[in-house]
Amino acid sequence: MKRVRKAVFPVAGLGTRFLPATKAVPKEMLTVVDRPVIQYVVDEAREAGIEHFIFVTGRNKAVIEDHFDIQFELYDTLAQRGKDEQLARLQRLQPAPGQTSFTRQQVPMGLGHAVWCARELVGDEPFALLLPDMIMQSEKSCMKSMVELYEETGNNIIAVQECDPAEAHKYGIVGRGEDTHHGFRITEMVEKPKTGTAPSNLYINGRYILQPEIFKILEGQEKGAGNEIQLTDAMLKLEKQQAFYGYHYQGRTFDCGSPEGFVEANVAFALWRSDMNESMAGVIRTLLDEMKPSQRRGAAF
């Protein structure tokens, strides 16, 4: 059984849910507290033992590549000014030479197509797939637990969380079979099931470990919902050949592709930090006491 060494990050999206903020700045580079969203996702992969980070990009995304590169002028300035702690922190986050690869999707044809664009860089190996809109908060990373389940089963792994059953029609939902190790066998996958027809309330939260056979399926995959090549459609075909297991993630997940999820993530991660918890809790309490939302009118785009 080959171990999971590579991770794919599809970062070619336009971020239309976050306009006008994402007109010139990639949504993945918007900051949660003091780190870009994409940094949280890469750190999660690194904690899971990932060694090679593959980014599927699009136009106007070069700043992501710059973020993971060395900035000699900045590093030199920090060193000369004696800001050793800040310099050391940047160096810890810096991938080693050769650990990052970038490829272009060129045409926005859906998540399945973005994954297929990484085929030459992944090769004939299992790989992790992390959607950069979704960032996780837990003591042990979601992907690390998924890798452990993969090492027990040797098959495809999908992370899931519970949602309100009344909201299941908004998500990709899995059917739950027998428990195994610290996961369970997936019996079915349904993309946005009709109300009242979902096999469970367990939704796919943006973390996957997939076998390389998915690429051959994606190569011939027809367009599905939204006139795009859907990853779920390809996984349904792969399910007929290989087993899929679910990892029931118990931490928090924030959808940073939406303004509400992004703000929630900033609050949650600020409160999670020992150096900010007390001050931020006080600020939030004061704002809640002083502000009267019904009397305010926010600027809408």
mmCIF file of C-alpha atoms in Angstrom:
data_model
loop_
_atom_site.group_PDB
_atom_site.id
_atom_site.type_symbol
_atom_site.label_atom_id
_atom_site.label_comp_id
_atom_site.label_asym_id
_atom_site.label_seq_id
_atom_site.Cartn_x
_atom_site.Cartn_y
_atom_site.Cartn_z
ATOM 1 C CA MET A 1 0.000 0.000 0.000
ATOM 2 C CA LYS A 2 1.437 3.339 -1.059
ATOM 3 C CA ARG A 3 1.312 6.077 1.538
ATOM 4 C CA VAL A 4 -0.255 9.480 0.945
ATOM 5 C CA ARG A 5 2.583 11.874 0.088
ATOM 6 C CA LYS A 6 0.883 14.422 -2.164
ATOM 7 C CA ALA A 7 -1.996 16.849 -1.746
ATOM 8 C CA VAL A 8 -3.965 18.754 -4.379
ATOM 9 C CA PHE A 9 -5.385 22.220 -3.709
ATOM 10 C CA PRO A 10 -7.840 23.516 -6.362
ATOM 11 C CA VAL A 11 -7.348 27.296 -6.157
ATOM 12 C CA ALA A 12 -8.534 28.441 -9.594
ATOM 13 C CA GLY A 13 -11.985 29.627 -8.473
ATOM 14 C CA LEU A 14 -13.033 33.239 -9.041
ATOM 15 C CA GLY A 15 -14.447 33.818 -5.551
ATOM 16 C CA THR A 16 -17.687 35.371 -6.839
ATOM 17 C CA ARG A 17 -19.400 34.907 -3.472
ATOM 18 C CA PHE A 18 -16.909 37.338 -1.992
ATOM 19 C CA LEU A 19 -16.943 40.186 -4.510
ATOM 20 C CA PRO A 20 -15.750 42.917 -4.513
ATOM 21 C CA ALA A 21 -13.011 41.753 -2.100
ATOM 22 C CA THR A 22 -11.864 39.082 -4.555
ATOM 23 C CA LYS A 23 -11.835 41.304 -7.636
ATOM 24 C CA ALA A 24 -8.044 41.711 -7.412
ATOM 25 C CA VAL A 25 -7.091 39.478 -4.459
ATOM 26 C CA PRO A 26 -7.519 35.682 -4.688
ATOM 27 C CA LYS A 27 -10.056 34.448 -2.155
ATOM 28 C CA GLU A 28 -7.443 31.992 -0.880
ATOM 29 C CA MET A 29 -5.240 34.933 0.155
ATOM 30 C CA LEU A 30 -7.839 36.645 2.331
ATOM 31 C CA THR A 31 -6.566 36.543 5.897
ATOM 32 C CA VAL A 32 -8.059 34.809 8.909
ATOM 33 C CA VAL A 33 -6.472 36.668 11.839
ATOM 34 C CA ASP A 34 -2.891 36.846 10.511
ATOM 35 C CA ARG A 35 -2.603 34.034 7.955
ATOM 36 C CA PRO A 36 -4.099 33.592 4.492
ATOM 37 C CA VAL A 37 -6.855 31.011 4.237
ATOM 38 C CA ILE A 38 -4.676 28.823 1.992
ATOM 39 C CA GLN A 39 -1.965 28.705 4.664
ATOM 40 C CA TYR A 40 -4.353 27.045 7.130
ATOM 41 C CA VAL A 41 -5.199 24.366 4.576
ATOM 42 C CA VAL A 42 -1.560 23.714 3.659
ATOM 43 C CA ASP A 43 -0.646 23.516 7.355
ATOM 44 C CA GLU A 44 -3.359 20.895 7.836
ATOM 45 C CA ALA A 45 -1.871 18.824 5.026
ATOM 46 C CA ARG A 46 1.648 19.229 6.411
ATOM 47 C CA GLU A 47 0.507 18.020 9.846
ATOM 48 C CA ALA A 48 -0.837 14.891 8.135
ATOM 49 C CA GLY A 49 2.611 14.100 6.717
ATOM 50 C CA ILE A 50 2.090 15.465 3.209
ATOM 51 C CA GLU A 51 5.388 16.159 1.439
ATOM 52 C CA HIS A 52 4.342 17.596 -1.936
ATOM 53 C CA PHE A 53 1.805 20.416 -2.319
ATOM 54 C CA ILE A 54 0.134 20.695 -5.743
ATOM 55 C CA PHE A 55 -1.841 23.840 -6.572
ATOM 56 C CA VAL A 56 -4.267 23.922 -9.489
ATOM 57 C CA THR A 57 -4.407 27.636 -10.273
ATOM 58 C CA GLY A 58 -5.923 30.055 -12.760
ATOM 59 C CA ARG A 59 -5.233 33.538 -14.020
ATOM 60 C CA ASN A 60 -4.500 36.241 -11.439
ATOM 61 C CA LYS A 61 -3.409 33.666 -8.865
ATOM 62 C CA ALA A 62 0.360 34.225 -9.057
ATOM 63 C CA VAL A 63 0.359 35.786 -5.589
ATOM 64 C CA ILE A 64 -0.336 32.318 -4.135
ATOM 65 C CA GLU A 65 2.880 31.025 -5.665
ATOM 66 C CA ASP A 66 4.718 34.099 -4.344
ATOM 67 C CA HIS A 67 3.341 33.484 -0.851
ATOM 68 C CA PHE A 68 4.975 30.051 -0.703
ATOM 69 C CA ASP A 69 8.277 31.306 -2.105
ATOM 70 C CA ILE A 70 11.210 32.905 -0.280
ATOM 71 C CA GLN A 71 11.176 36.709 -0.165
ATOM 72 C CA PHE A 72 14.841 37.576 0.174
ATOM 73 C CA GLU A 73 14.350 41.302 0.816
ATOM 74 C CA LEU A 74 11.818 40.692 3.593
ATOM 75 C CA TYR A 75 13.906 37.966 5.237
ATOM 76 C CA ASP A 76 17.034 40.122 5.076
ATOM 77 C CA THR A 77 15.231 43.134 6.539
ATOM 78 C CA LEU A 78 13.834 41.087 9.429
ATOM 79 C CA ALA A 79 17.302 39.650 10.132
ATOM 80 C CA GLN A 80 18.976 43.073 10.113
ATOM 81 C CA ARG A 81 16.355 44.507 12.461
ATOM 82 C CA GLY A 82 16.689 41.646 14.899
ATOM 83 C CA LYS A 83 13.139 40.393 14.396
ATOM 84 C CA ASP A 84 14.275 36.816 14.878
ATOM 85 C CA GLU A 85 10.940 35.468 16.098
ATOM 86 C CA GLN A 86 9.035 36.755 13.069
ATOM 87 C CA LEU A 87 11.732 35.464 10.722
ATOM 88 C CA ALA A 88 11.740 32.025 12.344
ATOM 89 C CA ARG A 89 7.971 31.822 12.048
ATOM 90 C CA LEU A 90 8.073 32.589 8.327
ATOM 91 C CA GLN A 91 10.806 30.035 7.806
ATOM 92 C CA ARG A 92 8.796 27.344 9.617
ATOM 93 C CA LEU A 93 5.873 27.941 7.240
ATOM 94 C CA GLN A 94 8.132 27.879 4.185
ATOM 95 C CA PRO A 95 7.909 24.686 2.098
ATOM 96 C CA ALA A 96 11.261 23.149 1.231
ATOM 97 C CA PRO A 97 12.635 23.553 -2.309
ATOM 98 C CA GLY A 98 10.767 21.286 -4.698
ATOM 99 C CA GLN A 99 7.837 20.664 -2.349
ATOM 100 C CA THR A 100 5.382 22.888 -4.261
ATOM 101 C CA SER A 101 4.081 22.510 -7.809
ATOM 102 C CA PHE A 102 1.672 24.701 -9.761
ATOM 103 C CA THR A 103 -0.426 23.880 -12.799
ATOM 104 C CA ARG A 104 -3.131 25.865 -14.620
ATOM 105 C CA GLN A 105 -6.730 24.802 -15.042
ATOM 106 C CA GLN A 106 -7.127 27.444 -17.775
ATOM 107 C CA VAL A 107 -10.871 26.854 -18.246
ATOM 108 C CA PRO A 108 -13.316 26.828 -15.281
ATOM 109 C CA MET A 109 -14.984 23.436 -15.779
ATOM 110 C CA GLY A 110 -15.648 22.343 -12.213
ATOM 111 C CA LEU A 111 -13.920 20.552 -9.357
ATOM 112 C CA GLY A 112 -13.592 17.293 -11.240
ATOM 113 C CA HIS A 113 -11.752 19.016 -14.057
ATOM 114 C CA ALA A 114 -9.471 20.837 -11.597
ATOM 115 C CA VAL A 115 -8.511 17.523 -9.997
ATOM 116 C CA TRP A 116 -7.861 15.985 -13.426
ATOM 117 C CA CYS A 117 -5.471 18.849 -14.234
ATOM 118 C CA ALA A 118 -3.184 17.578 -11.441
ATOM 119 C CA ARG A 119 -2.874 14.067 -12.917
ATOM 120 C CA GLU A 120 0.691 14.382 -14.222
ATOM 121 C CA LEU A 121 1.957 15.821 -10.954
ATOM 122 C CA VAL A 122 0.220 13.223 -8.796
ATOM 123 C CA GLY A 123 1.120 10.225 -10.944
ATOM 124 C CA ASP A 124 0.201 6.698 -9.903
ATOM 125 C CA GLU A 125 -0.217 7.433 -6.192
ATOM 126 C CA PRO A 126 -3.051 7.978 -3.737
ATOM 127 C CA PHE A 127 -3.439 11.664 -2.973
ATOM 128 C CA ALA A 128 -5.175 14.025 -0.590
ATOM 129 C CA LEU A 129 -7.578 16.632 -1.905
ATOM 130 C CA LEU A 130 -8.288 19.679 0.256
ATOM 131 C CA LEU A 131 -10.781 22.343 -0.818
ATOM 132 C CA PRO A 132 -9.216 25.672 0.175
ATOM 133 C CA ASP A 133 -12.528 27.396 0.927
ATOM 134 C CA MET A 134 -12.998 25.120 3.925
ATOM 135 C CA ILE A 135 -10.720 25.524 6.930
ATOM 136 C CA MET A 136 -10.856 23.320 10.004
ATOM 137 C CA GLN A 137 -10.402 23.943 13.710
ATOM 138 C CA SER A 138 -9.609 21.028 16.024
ATOM 139 C CA GLU A 139 -6.812 19.788 18.259
ATOM 140 C CA LYS A 140 -5.941 17.049 15.757
ATOM 141 C CA SER A 141 -6.246 17.929 12.098
ATOM 142 C CA CYS A 142 -8.979 16.381 9.976
ATOM 143 C CA MET A 143 -6.535 15.212 7.301
ATOM 144 C CA LYS A 144 -4.198 13.585 9.824
ATOM 145 C CA SER A 145 -7.053 11.410 11.093
ATOM 146 C CA MET A 146 -8.035 10.629 7.501
ATOM 147 C CA VAL A 147 -4.514 9.475 6.673
ATOM 148 C CA GLU A 148 -4.616 7.183 9.709
ATOM 149 C CA LEU A 149 -7.904 5.685 8.488
ATOM 150 C CA TYR A 150 -6.420 5.258 5.009
ATOM 151 C CA GLU A 151 -3.465 3.376 6.487
ATOM 152 C CA GLU A 152 -5.959 1.016 8.167
ATOM 153 C CA THR A 153 -8.174 0.448 5.128
ATOM 154 C CA GLY A 154 -6.042 1.200 2.037
ATOM 155 C CA ASN A 155 -9.028 2.695 0.225
ATOM 156 C CA ASN A 156 -10.665 6.002 -0.640
ATOM 157 C CA ILE A 157 -11.540 8.219 2.324
ATOM 158 C CA ILE A 158 -14.064 11.070 2.556
ATOM 159 C CA ALA A 159 -14.479 13.329 5.578
ATOM 160 C CA VAL A 160 -18.050 14.072 6.629
ATOM 161 C CA GLN A 161 -19.874 16.089 9.254
ATOM 162 C CA GLU A 162 -23.434 16.299 10.491
ATOM 163 C CA CYS A 163 -25.813 18.922 9.166
ATOM 164 C CA ASP A 164 -29.391 19.815 9.961
ATOM 165 C CA PRO A 165 -31.451 17.164 8.096
ATOM 166 C CA ALA A 166 -33.592 19.983 6.711
ATOM 167 C CA GLU A 167 -30.446 21.401 5.052
ATOM 168 C CA ALA A 168 -29.211 18.130 3.528
ATOM 169 C CA HIS A 169 -30.466 19.108 0.072
ATOM 170 C CA LYS A 170 -27.712 21.749 -0.080
ATOM 171 C CA TYR A 171 -24.789 19.312 0.214
ATOM 172 C CA GLY A 172 -23.214 16.131 -1.035
ATOM 173 C CA ILE A 173 -24.539 13.462 1.340
ATOM 174 C CA VAL A 174 -23.241 9.945 2.041
ATOM 175 C CA GLY A 175 -24.993 6.802 3.219
ATOM 176 C CA ARG A 176 -23.532 5.205 6.347
ATOM 177 C CA GLY A 177 -22.750 1.501 6.457
ATOM 178 C CA GLU A 178 -20.942 -0.644 9.022
ATOM 179 C CA ASP A 179 -18.329 0.879 11.315
ATOM 180 C CA THR A 180 -14.705 -0.044 10.722
ATOM 181 C CA HIS A 181 -11.612 1.048 12.660
ATOM 182 C CA HIS A 182 -12.363 4.718 13.435
ATOM 183 C CA GLY A 183 -14.503 5.251 10.341
ATOM 184 C CA PHE A 184 -17.376 3.609 8.477
ATOM 185 C CA ARG A 185 -18.141 2.111 5.089
ATOM 186 C CA ILE A 186 -19.849 4.508 2.677
ATOM 187 C CA THR A 187 -22.821 2.844 0.974
ATOM 188 C CA GLU A 188 -23.871 5.672 -1.354
ATOM 189 C CA MET A 189 -23.165 9.271 -2.330
ATOM 190 C CA VAL A 190 -25.825 11.732 -3.443
ATOM 191 C CA GLU A 191 -25.133 15.273 -4.637
ATOM 192 C CA LYS A 192 -27.778 17.686 -3.291
ATOM 193 C CA PRO A 193 -30.563 15.124 -2.776
ATOM 194 C CA LYS A 194 -34.168 16.196 -3.083
ATOM 195 C CA THR A 195 -35.734 17.222 0.223
ATOM 196 C CA GLY A 196 -36.658 14.189 2.279
ATOM 197 C CA THR A 197 -34.641 11.698 0.207
ATOM 198 C CA ALA A 198 -31.162 12.023 1.754
ATOM 199 C CA PRO A 199 -29.681 8.722 3.027
ATOM 200 C CA SER A 200 -28.306 10.504 6.122
ATOM 201 C CA ASN A 201 -27.406 13.952 7.418
ATOM 202 C CA LEU A 202 -23.671 13.413 6.887
ATOM 203 C CA TYR A 203 -22.333 15.927 4.374
ATOM 204 C CA ILE A 204 -18.971 15.924 2.571
ATOM 205 C CA ASN A 205 -16.906 18.746 4.105
ATOM 206 C CA GLY A 206 -14.143 19.224 1.522
ATOM 207 C CA ARG A 207 -11.485 16.678 2.497
ATOM 208 C CA TYR A 208 -10.727 13.545 0.476
ATOM 209 C CA ILE A 209 -8.107 10.845 -0.011
ATOM 210 C CA LEU A 210 -8.480 9.323 -3.478
ATOM 211 C CA GLN A 211 -6.834 6.569 -5.451
ATOM 212 C CA PRO A 212 -5.172 7.517 -8.783
ATOM 213 C CA GLU A 213 -7.754 5.529 -10.782
ATOM 214 C CA ILE A 214 -10.031 8.567 -10.402
ATOM 215 C CA PHE A 215 -8.013 10.341 -13.118
ATOM 216 C CA LYS A 216 -8.912 7.828 -15.809
ATOM 217 C CA ILE A 217 -12.569 8.230 -14.934
ATOM 218 C CA LEU A 218 -12.339 12.028 -14.935
ATOM 219 C CA GLU A 219 -10.670 11.952 -18.333
ATOM 220 C CA GLY A 220 -13.861 10.623 -19.908
ATOM 221 C CA GLN A 221 -16.324 12.144 -17.458
ATOM 222 C CA GLU A 222 -19.232 13.989 -19.070
ATOM 223 C CA LYS A 223 -20.401 17.329 -17.755
ATOM 224 C CA GLY A 224 -22.970 17.184 -14.989
ATOM 225 C CA ALA A 225 -24.653 19.720 -12.734
ATOM 226 C CA GLY A 226 -23.883 23.322 -13.647
ATOM 227 C CA ASN A 227 -22.519 22.135 -16.996
ATOM 228 C CA GLU A 228 -19.279 21.241 -15.188
ATOM 229 C CA ILE A 229 -17.284 18.055 -14.644
ATOM 230 C CA GLN A 230 -18.339 16.966 -11.170
ATOM 231 C CA LEU A 231 -16.007 15.062 -8.859
ATOM 232 C CA THR A 232 -18.945 13.317 -7.185
ATOM 233 C CA ASP A 233 -20.017 11.783 -10.515
ATOM 234 C CA ALA A 234 -16.539 10.336 -10.969
ATOM 235 C CA MET A 235 -16.424 9.042 -7.387
ATOM 236 C CA LEU A 236 -19.734 7.235 -7.951
ATOM 237 C CA LYS A 237 -18.129 5.376 -10.849
ATOM 238 C CA LEU A 238 -14.989 4.625 -8.846
ATOM 239 C CA GLU A 239 -17.175 3.316 -6.000
ATOM 240 C CA LYS A 240 -18.194 0.421 -8.246
ATOM 241 C CA GLN A 241 -14.544 -0.662 -8.382
ATOM 242 C CA GLN A 242 -13.139 0.360 -5.002
ATOM 243 C CA ALA A 243 -14.411 0.840 -1.477
ATOM 244 C CA PHE A 244 -15.041 4.265 0.055
ATOM 245 C CA TYR A 245 -14.814 4.921 3.774
ATOM 246 C CA GLY A 246 -16.070 7.893 5.755
ATOM 247 C CA TYR A 247 -14.278 9.716 8.547
ATOM 248 C CA HIS A 248 -16.743 11.475 10.850
ATOM 249 C CA TYR A 249 -14.952 14.728 11.677
ATOM 250 C CA GLN A 250 -15.933 16.222 15.034
ATOM 251 C CA GLY A 251 -14.231 19.627 14.850
ATOM 252 C CA ARG A 252 -15.396 22.927 13.399
ATOM 253 C CA THR A 253 -15.461 23.709 9.681
ATOM 254 C CA PHE A 254 -15.694 27.233 8.281
ATOM 255 C CA ASP A 255 -16.721 28.023 4.715
ATOM 256 C CA CYS A 256 -14.410 30.943 3.995
ATOM 257 C CA GLY A 257 -15.813 31.306 0.503
ATOM 258 C CA SER A 258 -18.791 33.120 2.010
ATOM 259 C CA PRO A 259 -18.644 36.387 3.986
ATOM 260 C CA GLU A 260 -20.505 34.846 6.931
ATOM 261 C CA GLY A 261 -18.192 31.845 7.177
ATOM 262 C CA PHE A 262 -15.125 34.039 6.762
ATOM 263 C CA VAL A 263 -16.142 36.365 9.605
ATOM 264 C CA GLU A 264 -17.040 33.382 11.781
ATOM 265 C CA ALA A 265 -13.595 31.869 11.146
ATOM 266 C CA ASN A 266 -11.847 35.097 12.134
ATOM 267 C CA VAL A 267 -13.762 35.260 15.398
ATOM 268 C CA ALA A 268 -13.257 31.572 16.197
ATOM 269 C CA PHE A 269 -9.513 31.514 15.470
ATOM 270 C CA ALA A 270 -8.938 34.776 17.351
ATOM 271 C CA LEU A 271 -10.711 33.355 20.402
ATOM 272 C CA TRP A 272 -8.700 30.114 20.061
ATOM 273 C CA ARG A 273 -5.391 31.946 20.463
ATOM 274 C CA SER A 274 -4.040 32.394 23.969
ATOM 275 C CA ASP A 275 -2.516 35.781 23.089
ATOM 276 C CA MET A 276 -5.830 37.168 21.790
ATOM 277 C CA ASN A 277 -8.574 35.291 23.610
ATOM 278 C CA GLU A 278 -9.135 37.632 26.527
ATOM 279 C CA SER A 279 -8.990 40.897 24.579
ATOM 280 C CA MET A 280 -11.158 39.632 21.712
ATOM 281 C CA ALA A 281 -13.768 38.191 24.071
ATOM 282 C CA GLY A 282 -14.029 41.608 25.700
ATOM 283 C CA VAL A 283 -14.364 43.370 22.349
ATOM 284 C CA ILE A 284 -17.106 40.980 21.226
ATOM 285 C CA ARG A 285 -19.062 41.427 24.457
ATOM 286 C CA THR A 286 -18.812 45.212 24.139
ATOM 287 C CA LEU A 287 -19.983 45.192 20.541
ATOM 288 C CA LEU A 288 -22.931 42.959 21.366
ATOM 289 C CA ASP A 289 -23.940 45.292 24.198
ATOM 290 C CA GLU A 290 -23.555 48.509 22.214
ATOM 291 C CA MET A 291 -24.684 47.668 18.713
ATOM 292 C CA LYS A 292 -28.312 47.561 17.634
ATOM 293 C CA PRO A 293 -28.330 45.797 14.265
ATOM 294 C CA SER A 294 -31.966 46.685 13.574
ATOM 295 C CA GLN A 295 -31.018 50.357 13.529
ATOM 296 C CA ARG A 296 -28.050 49.931 11.216
ATOM 297 C CA ARG A 297 -27.910 49.606 7.470
ATOM 298 C CA GLY A 298 -24.931 47.725 6.072
ATOM 299 C CA ALA A 299 -23.569 48.448 2.611
ATOM 300 C CA ALA A 300 -24.703 45.748 0.236
ATOM 301 C CA PHE A 301 -22.941 44.930 -3.005
#
